[in-house]
Short mmCIF file of C-alpha atoms in Angstrom, two decimals:
data_model
loop_
_atom_site.label_atom_id
_atom_site.label_comp_id
_atom_site.label_asym_id
_atom_site.label_seq_id
_atom_site.Cartn_x
_atom_site.Cartn_y
_atom_site.Cartn_z
CA MET K 238 148.88 93.27 93.01
CA ALA K 239 149.97 96.13 95.10
CA ALA K 240 150.04 98.63 92.24
CA PHE K 241 146.96 98.03 90.19
CA PRO K 242 144.50 100.07 92.40
CA SER K 243 146.51 103.15 91.92
CA ILE K 244 145.15 103.52 88.36
CA PHE K 245 141.52 103.83 89.37
CA ALA K 246 141.16 107.44 89.49
CA SER K 247 142.12 108.03 85.84
CA THR K 248 141.13 104.87 84.00
CA LEU K 249 138.33 103.01 85.96
CA SER K 250 135.52 105.00 84.34
CA LEU K 251 136.73 103.45 80.96
CA LEU K 252 136.95 100.03 82.28
CA LEU K 253 133.91 99.32 84.11
CA ILE K 254 130.88 97.64 82.78
CA SER K 255 127.62 99.29 83.61
CA THR K 256 125.31 96.83 85.40
CA SER K 257 121.83 97.21 86.87
CA LEU K 258 122.12 94.93 89.69
CA HIS K 259 119.94 94.57 92.65
CA GLY K 260 121.44 95.29 96.13
CA VAL K 261 123.18 92.34 97.47
CA ILE K 262 125.15 93.48 100.25
CA VAL K 263 123.06 95.93 102.05
CA HIS K 264 125.36 97.27 104.80
CA GLY K 265 123.53 98.11 108.03
CA ALA K 266 120.78 95.65 106.93
CA ILE K 267 121.68 93.38 109.91
CA GLY K 268 120.85 94.73 113.47
CA VAL K 269 120.55 93.17 116.84
CA ASN K 270 118.16 92.85 119.61
CA TYR K 271 119.43 94.27 122.79
CA GLY K 272 117.68 92.63 125.66
CA THR K 273 118.45 93.31 129.24
CA VAL K 274 116.75 90.52 131.26
CA ALA K 275 119.94 89.80 133.08
CA ASP K 276 121.92 90.68 136.29
CA ASN K 277 125.27 90.41 134.82
CA LEU K 278 125.49 92.65 131.76
CA PRO K 279 128.14 95.22 131.19
CA PRO K 280 127.17 99.05 131.37
CA ALA K 281 125.31 100.49 128.43
CA SER K 282 128.20 102.87 127.63
CA GLU K 283 130.67 99.81 127.23
CA VAL K 284 127.97 98.01 125.05
CA ALA K 285 127.55 100.77 122.70
CA GLN K 286 131.37 101.29 122.20
CA PHE K 287 131.69 97.41 121.77
CA ILE K 288 129.05 97.49 119.00
CA LEU K 289 130.42 100.63 117.33
CA LYS K 290 134.20 99.66 117.43
CA SER K 291 134.20 95.84 117.35
CA THR K 292 131.34 94.73 115.24
CA THR K 293 129.77 95.77 111.87
CA ILE K 294 126.32 96.01 113.39
CA ASN K 295 124.82 99.56 113.04
CA ARG K 296 121.24 99.21 114.19
CA VAL K 297 119.93 98.10 117.53
CA ARG K 298 116.35 97.25 118.71
CA LEU K 299 115.61 97.83 122.43
CA PHE K 300 112.45 96.37 124.19
CA ASP K 301 111.80 99.59 126.13
CA ALA K 302 113.30 103.09 126.14
CA ASP K 303 115.88 102.87 128.87
CA PRO K 304 117.34 106.26 129.28
CA ASP K 305 120.83 105.07 130.23
CA ILE K 306 121.04 102.95 126.92
CA LEU K 307 119.62 105.86 124.73
CA ARG K 308 122.36 108.15 126.35
CA ALA K 309 125.02 105.49 125.64
CA PHE K 310 124.16 105.35 121.85
CA ALA K 311 124.41 109.23 121.59
CA HIS K 312 126.88 110.25 118.68
CA THR K 313 127.61 106.77 117.70
CA GLY K 314 125.59 106.91 114.47
CA ILE K 315 123.92 103.53 115.34
CA ALA K 316 120.14 103.53 114.40
CA VAL K 317 118.10 102.77 117.57
CA THR K 318 114.55 101.33 117.63
CA ILE K 319 112.72 101.73 120.90
CA THR K 320 109.72 99.96 122.22
CA VAL K 321 106.55 101.07 124.07
CA PRO K 322 105.94 98.18 126.70
CA ASN K 323 102.49 96.46 126.02
CA ASP K 324 101.05 97.54 129.31
CA GLN K 325 101.51 101.15 128.29
CA ILE K 326 99.60 100.99 125.09
CA PRO K 327 95.98 101.62 126.31
CA ARG K 328 96.79 105.10 127.78
CA LEU K 329 98.66 106.25 124.62
CA THR K 330 95.45 106.19 122.58
CA LYS K 331 95.12 109.84 123.94
CA LEU K 332 96.93 112.41 122.01
CA SER K 333 98.06 114.14 125.26
CA SER K 334 99.44 111.07 126.65
CA ALA K 335 101.25 110.30 123.33
CA HIS K 336 102.95 113.64 123.61
CA GLN K 337 103.94 113.01 127.24
CA TRP K 338 105.58 109.78 126.28
CA LEU K 339 107.61 111.46 123.63
CA THR K 340 108.57 114.25 125.82
CA THR K 341 109.98 111.56 128.37
CA ASN K 342 111.46 109.02 126.19
CA VAL K 343 112.37 110.69 122.82
CA GLN K 344 112.89 114.34 122.87
CA PRO K 345 115.70 114.50 125.39
CA TYR K 346 117.90 112.11 123.33
CA VAL K 347 117.34 113.22 119.76
CA PRO K 348 119.11 114.01 117.38
CA ALA K 349 122.23 112.95 119.42
CA THR K 350 120.82 109.37 119.69
CA ASP K 351 119.57 108.32 116.11
CA ILE K 352 116.08 106.95 117.10
CA VAL K 353 114.59 105.75 113.90
CA ARG K 354 111.60 103.77 114.99
CA ILE K 355 109.02 103.45 117.84
CA LEU K 356 107.51 99.84 118.22
CA VAL K 357 104.20 100.00 119.85
CA GLY K 358 104.17 96.78 121.92
CA ASN K 359 105.42 93.41 120.82
CA GLU K 360 103.38 90.72 119.37
CA VAL K 361 100.18 92.42 120.63
CA VAL K 362 97.77 90.65 118.22
CA SER K 363 99.05 87.35 119.57
CA THR K 364 98.30 88.20 123.25
CA ALA K 365 94.42 87.67 122.93
CA ASN K 366 94.20 90.67 125.37
CA LYS K 367 91.17 92.49 123.91
CA LEU K 368 92.07 95.72 125.39
CA LEU K 369 95.57 95.75 124.04
CA ILE K 370 94.46 94.70 120.55
CA ALA K 371 91.73 97.30 120.39
CA SER K 372 94.13 100.02 121.55
CA LEU K 373 97.09 99.11 119.22
CA VAL K 374 96.17 101.02 116.24
CA PRO K 375 94.92 104.21 117.96
CA ALA K 376 97.96 104.29 119.91
CA MET K 377 100.06 104.13 116.77
CA GLN K 378 98.01 106.90 115.25
CA ALA K 379 98.29 108.98 118.39
CA LEU K 380 102.14 108.60 118.55
CA HIS K 381 102.41 109.48 114.92
CA ALA K 382 100.28 112.61 115.33
CA ALA K 383 102.45 113.62 118.30
CA LEU K 384 105.47 113.08 116.31
CA ALA K 385 104.08 115.21 113.45
CA ASP K 386 103.43 118.09 115.93
CA LEU K 387 107.05 117.83 116.83
CA TYR K 388 108.24 117.59 113.23
CA LEU K 389 109.81 114.23 113.85
CA ASP K 390 107.54 112.13 111.81
CA ARG K 391 109.73 111.90 108.90
CA ARG K 392 112.73 110.95 111.02
CA ILE K 393 111.02 108.40 113.28
CA LYS K 394 108.46 105.86 112.12
CA ILE K 395 105.95 103.94 114.05
CA THR K 396 105.06 100.31 113.73
CA THR K 397 104.65 97.05 115.71
CA PRO K 398 106.06 93.47 115.40
CA HIS K 399 104.01 90.29 115.02
CA SER K 400 104.55 86.78 115.75
CA LEU K 401 103.72 84.12 113.30
CA GLY K 402 100.69 83.35 115.47
CA ILE K 403 98.79 86.11 113.45
CA LEU K 404 98.48 83.59 110.75
CA SER K 405 95.61 81.00 110.58
CA SER K 406 97.37 79.08 107.90
CA SER K 407 100.74 79.14 106.58
CA THR K 408 101.45 75.78 104.69
CA PRO K 409 102.07 75.91 102.00
CA PRO K 410 103.17 79.47 101.95
CA SER K 411 100.76 80.65 99.15
CA THR K 412 97.83 79.80 101.38
CA GLY K 413 98.94 82.25 104.10
CA LYS K 414 96.08 83.99 105.65
CA PHE K 415 95.62 86.26 108.81
CA ARG K 416 93.51 84.91 111.64
CA GLN K 417 89.79 85.43 111.05
CA GLY K 418 88.40 88.68 112.82
CA TYR K 419 91.82 90.16 113.43
CA ASP K 420 92.15 90.53 109.60
CA THR K 421 89.26 92.94 108.84
CA HIS K 422 89.11 94.66 112.36
CA VAL K 423 92.86 94.99 113.30
CA LEU K 424 95.15 94.18 110.59
CA ILE K 425 93.60 96.05 107.66
CA PRO K 426 93.52 99.35 109.67
CA LEU K 427 97.10 98.67 110.78
CA LEU K 428 98.33 98.01 107.23
CA GLU K 429 96.62 101.16 105.92
CA PHE K 430 98.37 103.08 108.75
CA LEU K 431 101.72 101.58 107.72
CA ARG K 432 101.15 102.40 104.11
CA ASP K 433 100.05 105.99 104.73
CA THR K 434 103.06 106.56 106.99
CA ASP K 435 105.64 104.58 104.75
CA SER K 436 106.39 102.26 107.56
CA PRO K 437 107.36 98.61 107.32
CA PHE K 438 105.52 95.45 108.53
CA LEU K 439 107.50 93.67 111.24
CA VAL K 440 107.50 89.94 111.92
CA ASN K 441 109.23 87.52 114.29
CA PRO K 442 109.95 84.31 112.31
CA TYR K 443 111.71 81.60 114.21
CA PRO K 444 112.51 78.45 112.31
CA PHE K 445 114.11 77.03 115.52
CA PHE K 446 110.60 76.75 117.13
CA GLY K 447 109.14 75.11 113.93
CA CYS K 448 111.63 72.52 113.16
CA SER K 449 112.02 68.71 114.17
CA ALA K 450 114.93 66.37 113.70
CA GLU K 451 113.42 65.61 110.37
CA THR K 452 113.31 69.32 109.19
CA LEU K 453 116.55 70.57 111.05
CA ASP K 454 118.46 71.01 107.58
CA TYR K 455 115.61 72.72 106.26
CA ALA K 456 115.62 75.25 109.12
CA LEU K 457 119.42 75.72 108.98
CA PHE K 458 119.62 76.46 105.36
CA ARG K 459 121.48 73.20 104.79
CA PRO K 460 121.22 71.23 101.48
CA ASN K 461 117.91 69.39 101.69
CA GLY K 462 115.10 68.02 99.58
CA GLY K 463 113.05 71.02 99.96
CA VAL K 464 109.33 71.57 100.05
CA PHE K 465 107.20 72.08 97.03
CA ASP K 466 104.17 74.51 96.91
CA GLU K 467 101.75 73.02 94.47
CA ASN K 468 99.63 76.11 94.05
CA THR K 469 102.70 78.22 92.84
CA GLU K 470 104.86 75.35 91.62
CA LEU K 471 107.85 77.06 93.60
CA LYS K 472 110.20 75.13 95.72
CA TYR K 473 111.36 76.21 99.20
CA THR K 474 114.83 75.22 100.30
CA ASN K 475 114.59 76.79 103.78
CA MET K 476 112.05 77.36 106.35
CA LEU K 477 112.40 81.11 106.85
CA ASP K 478 111.65 81.80 103.25
CA ALA K 479 108.42 79.68 103.70
CA GLN K 480 107.55 81.63 106.81
CA LEU K 481 108.14 85.00 105.10
CA ASP K 482 106.16 84.08 102.12
CA ALA K 483 103.25 82.94 104.15
CA VAL K 484 103.24 86.32 105.78
CA PHE K 485 103.44 87.99 102.27
CA SER K 486 100.66 85.92 101.08
CA ALA K 487 98.32 86.98 104.04
CA MET K 488 99.24 90.68 103.25
CA LYS K 489 98.77 90.21 99.60
CA GLY K 490 95.41 88.75 100.21
CA LEU K 491 94.37 91.97 101.93
CA GLY K 492 95.68 94.09 99.15
CA PHE K 493 99.03 95.24 100.82
CA ALA K 494 101.75 93.34 98.90
CA ASP K 495 103.58 96.59 98.33
CA LEU K 496 104.50 96.99 101.95
CA GLU K 497 108.20 96.31 103.13
CA ILE K 498 108.69 93.46 105.39
CA VAL K 499 111.32 93.51 108.20
CA ILE K 500 112.50 90.75 110.32
CA ALA K 501 112.24 92.27 113.86
CA GLU K 502 113.70 89.29 115.62
CA THR K 503 115.01 85.79 114.73
CA GLY K 504 117.68 83.60 116.10
CA TRP K 505 118.94 80.27 117.19
CA PRO K 506 119.99 79.17 120.76
CA SER K 507 123.48 77.80 121.56
CA ASP K 508 122.28 75.77 124.35
CA GLY K 509 119.00 74.21 125.55
CA ASP K 510 117.23 71.21 127.15
CA ARG K 511 118.32 67.74 126.16
CA ALA K 512 115.06 66.95 124.30
CA GLN K 513 115.45 69.98 122.06
CA VAL K 514 116.94 69.52 118.52
CA GLY K 515 120.13 71.31 117.40
CA VAL K 516 120.76 73.49 120.51
CA ASP K 517 124.57 73.92 120.32
CA PRO K 518 126.88 76.58 119.19
CA THR K 519 127.58 75.02 115.86
CA SER K 520 123.98 74.87 114.82
CA ALA K 521 123.37 78.57 116.17
CA ALA K 522 126.31 79.91 114.29
CA GLU K 523 125.26 78.12 111.25
CA TYR K 524 121.67 79.44 111.39
CA ASN K 525 122.65 83.16 112.07
CA GLY K 526 125.72 83.04 109.69
CA ASN K 527 123.53 81.63 106.86
CA LEU K 528 120.77 84.00 107.74
CA VAL K 529 122.97 86.96 107.37
CA ARG K 530 124.15 85.68 103.98
CA HIS K 531 120.73 84.95 102.77
CA VAL K 532 118.89 88.03 103.76
CA THR K 533 121.45 90.19 102.44
CA SER K 534 122.03 88.39 99.23
CA GLY K 535 119.47 89.93 97.17
CA ALA K 536 117.95 86.49 96.30
CA GLY K 537 114.85 87.27 98.28
CA THR K 538 112.28 84.47 98.65
CA PRO K 539 110.36 82.53 95.98
CA LEU K 540 107.36 85.04 96.22
CA MET K 541 109.46 88.01 96.82
CA PRO K 542 112.54 87.66 94.63
CA ASN K 543 115.38 90.05 94.30
CA ARG K 544 114.93 91.46 97.70
CA THR K 545 116.96 92.10 100.84
CA PHE K 546 115.42 92.13 104.32
CA GLU K 547 116.40 94.31 107.16
CA THR K 548 116.86 91.75 109.89
CA TYR K 549 117.55 92.00 113.65
CA ILE K 550 119.19 88.95 115.23
CA PHE K 551 117.93 87.94 118.72
CA ALA K 552 119.90 88.48 120.65
CA LEU K 553 123.04 90.42 121.62
CA PHE K 554 123.59 88.90 124.90
CA ASN K 555 122.67 85.63 126.79
CA GLU K 556 120.08 86.78 129.35
CA ASP K 557 120.29 84.72 132.65
CA LEU K 558 117.07 85.86 134.20
CA LYS K 559 114.78 85.05 131.34
CA PRO K 560 112.20 82.47 132.35
CA GLY K 561 111.17 79.40 130.60
CA PRO K 562 113.34 76.43 129.17
CA THR K 563 117.22 76.63 129.03
CA CYS K 564 117.21 77.84 125.38
CA GLU K 565 115.53 81.10 126.46
CA ARG K 566 118.60 82.26 128.22
CA ASN K 567 120.87 81.11 125.48
CA PHE K 568 120.01 83.05 122.24
CA GLY K 569 122.95 85.49 122.69
CA LEU K 570 125.72 86.13 120.06
CA PHE K 571 127.81 87.31 122.98
CA ARG K 572 128.52 86.48 126.58
CA PRO K 573 128.10 89.26 129.27
CA ASP K 574 131.81 89.79 129.22
CA MET K 575 131.49 90.66 125.55
CA THR K 576 133.40 87.44 124.19
CA ALA K 577 131.52 85.87 121.25
CA VAL K 578 129.61 82.73 121.93
CA TYR K 579 130.30 81.86 118.30
CA ASP K 580 131.37 83.89 115.04
CA ILE K 581 129.03 84.75 112.25
CA GLY K 582 131.24 87.39 110.55
CA ILE K 583 129.91 90.56 112.41
CA LEU K 584 133.28 91.05 114.27
CA ARG K 585 135.63 93.63 112.77
CA PRO K 586 139.04 92.11 111.71
CA MET K 587 140.88 93.59 114.72
CA ALA K 588 138.22 92.29 117.19
CA ARG K 589 138.29 88.88 115.57
CA SER K 590 141.95 88.56 116.36
CA SER K 591 141.48 89.21 120.04
CA VAL K 592 138.13 87.61 120.91
CA PRO K 593 137.78 83.91 121.37
CA VAL K 594 135.18 82.54 119.24
CA THR K 595 133.56 79.32 118.07
CA PRO K 596 134.12 79.27 114.16
CA ILE K 597 131.00 78.97 111.97
CA GLU K 598 131.01 76.00 109.87
CA GLY K 599 129.61 76.69 106.32
CA PRO K 600 126.77 74.75 104.85
CA SER K 601 127.91 71.31 103.51
CA PRO K 602 128.08 71.31 99.62
CA GLY K 603 125.29 69.28 97.91
CA PRO K 604 126.04 65.96 96.32
CA GLU K 605 126.69 67.69 92.95
CA ALA K 606 128.55 70.61 94.21
CA GLU K 607 132.17 71.10 93.42
CA PRO K 608 134.61 72.45 95.96
CA ARG K 609 135.69 76.10 95.33
CA SER K 610 139.36 76.76 95.16
CA PRO K 611 140.53 80.07 96.34
CA VAL K 612 141.27 82.50 93.60
CA PRO K 613 144.02 85.12 94.09
CA PRO K 614 142.24 88.41 94.21
CA HIS K 615 144.25 89.92 91.46
CA GLU K 616 143.02 87.21 89.20
CA GLY K 617 139.58 86.83 87.64
CA ARG K 618 137.41 83.87 86.78
CA GLY K 619 136.23 84.05 83.09
CA ASN K 620 138.31 87.39 82.76
CA ARG K 621 136.00 89.32 85.16
CA TRP K 622 136.97 91.54 88.13
CA CYS K 623 134.96 93.32 90.69
CA LEU K 624 136.22 96.88 91.52
CA PRO K 625 134.87 99.91 93.29
CA LYS K 626 132.87 102.23 91.02
CA THR K 627 134.39 105.71 90.13
CA GLY K 628 133.28 108.20 92.75
CA ALA K 629 132.18 105.55 95.34
CA ASP K 630 131.89 107.01 98.83
CA SER K 631 134.92 106.19 100.95
CA ASP K 632 132.77 105.39 104.05
CA ALA K 633 130.75 103.02 101.84
CA LEU K 634 133.93 101.34 100.58
CA GLN K 635 135.14 100.95 104.35
CA ARG K 636 132.01 99.06 105.08
CA ASN K 637 132.62 96.86 102.21
CA ILE K 638 136.09 96.02 103.64
CA ASP K 639 134.60 95.43 107.08
CA TYR K 640 131.96 93.24 105.64
CA VAL K 641 134.29 90.96 103.67
CA CYS K 642 136.99 90.78 106.29
CA GLY K 643 134.41 90.25 108.97
CA LEU K 644 133.25 87.11 107.16
CA GLY K 645 136.61 85.59 108.02
CA LEU K 646 137.95 85.74 104.36
CA ASP K 647 141.73 86.26 104.04
CA CYS K 648 142.37 89.99 104.37
CA GLY K 649 145.99 89.57 105.60
CA PRO K 650 147.56 90.96 102.47
CA ILE K 651 145.89 94.36 102.96
CA LEU K 652 146.93 94.66 106.59
CA GLU K 653 150.04 96.50 107.38
CA GLY K 654 153.10 94.54 106.26
CA GLY K 655 150.94 92.67 103.77
CA PRO K 656 151.95 92.41 100.13
CA CYS K 657 148.82 94.50 99.11
CA PHE K 658 148.91 97.08 101.79
CA ALA K 659 150.31 99.87 99.65
CA PRO K 660 148.92 101.96 98.44
CA ASN K 661 147.34 102.54 101.91
CA THR K 662 144.11 103.94 100.70
CA VAL K 663 140.46 102.84 101.41
CA ARG K 664 139.83 102.59 97.73
CA ALA K 665 142.81 100.14 97.10
CA HIS K 666 141.84 98.00 100.04
CA ALA K 667 138.29 97.91 99.03
CA ALA K 668 139.29 96.75 95.56
CA TYR K 669 141.03 93.80 97.13
CA ALA K 670 138.32 92.94 99.47
CA MET K 671 135.50 93.37 96.96
CA ASN K 672 137.08 91.25 94.33
CA LEU K 673 138.25 88.58 96.77
CA TYR K 674 134.48 88.11 97.85
CA TYR K 675 133.41 88.23 94.20
CA GLN K 676 135.76 85.51 93.07
CA LEU K 677 135.24 83.23 96.10
CA MET K 678 131.43 83.55 95.91
CA GLY K 679 131.41 82.40 92.42
CA THR K 680 131.56 85.52 90.20
CA ASN K 681 127.97 86.01 90.12
CA GLY K 682 126.82 89.50 89.07
CA TYR K 683 125.09 90.23 92.33
CA ASP K 684 128.23 89.29 94.34
CA CYS K 685 129.80 92.54 93.03
CA ASP K 686 126.86 94.87 93.91
CA PHE K 687 127.96 95.99 97.37
CA GLY K 688 125.18 98.42 97.78
CA GLN K 689 125.60 99.69 94.17
CA THR K 690 129.22 100.66 94.99
CA GLY K 691 130.79 97.77 92.87
CA ALA K 692 130.87 97.12 89.34
CA ILE K 693 132.48 94.31 87.05
CA THR K 694 135.31 94.84 84.51
CA ALA K 695 136.33 92.59 81.75
CA VAL K 696 139.97 94.34 81.57
CA ASP K 697 142.53 92.89 83.87
CA PRO K 698 143.64 95.81 86.14
CA SER K 699 147.09 94.32 86.47
CA LYS K 700 147.77 95.11 82.63
CA PHE K 701 147.70 98.76 83.74
CA ASP K 702 150.24 98.13 86.54
CA THR K 703 152.88 100.90 86.15
#
């Protein structure tokens, strides 16, 4: 096992089978919402270094444009999304005010801090505030024009996130429609702006708030009977897909099915009030862990197949000052001391060994499912192996290693002292990790895509062991 990766450079191009697979593991597709409604959080500089060095997350969404946080993420390479608070939207409809906002909140920090998006408010259309709603698209247009004046419009995109309250109907998903009145007067101009500026449509779906004791399995991606949409004859096996497809149907109904959909926030609390269903660390770990696997799997949804979804988990920390029920203060992946509330596979291997976590329980197999037996990574089911493509970027391969090992799979053999540590190269270690994942996930073609850095070979690499 230790020797076979050394032959890649000279022979792999002859061995690999060319595939045209959809992106399955889109590294960096999982971000986190960094909320700060708390009085016990660590300094932003420590948070930025923790995210950079101890997790595989490489994008963060802020609910404002806090200068200390923006400075903290300088030179980290982490993509940052900032937000215009709702109460500031009306004044930004003027181009001069938009310029001033950028002068204060953006220009001092770029390019050192990788600001990639500006969100104009949060769930504005659902506020029922007529002034905010009327000002939303004009403020987005003014900020975009100001960015263009600064030659930053290609680097930084303008959009706004929406709650599912923008829909007047969502069940079944094929009947999804935007609320009457808002559809023509607000959402069509907004969608046209997004299309013209190549910006995504952001939504905040929360199966947690839509589930009951009877639909908990459906919300947590567990095996369940599913929900059938008679209009499309499609079956839904999880609530998130149904929510996303309802939004897609509404967009399609207005002629905007081509726009990208981004999940701006979703999550599950680890604690709550007694009457609430599924508020415990195990359920939270199950939802967020299954969420990560699902949105990066390339499966998409019934109406949007073969897609991945950029997704931001809510939230980075438990926030002790948030108002409302107990659950609102317990959506965090991490406690304020940066120990994990539970593990969903985003900790880097070294961090996993030193941070106490609650392990995630995978979904229970269905009644007809057979348990998978681990396959040694140098072996292949059905004479197929997953290996890095010739010329694959080393940084991309390192991210593959981080992803697989971060899921909790056994990467001990490629750690120092392990039987597959030598040769000590990123390519050799990536070969182990990628094939390990491919074999354990069931040898599906899409399980070897790895952002188009992996390919399947029918020739046993160990045959070339010299």
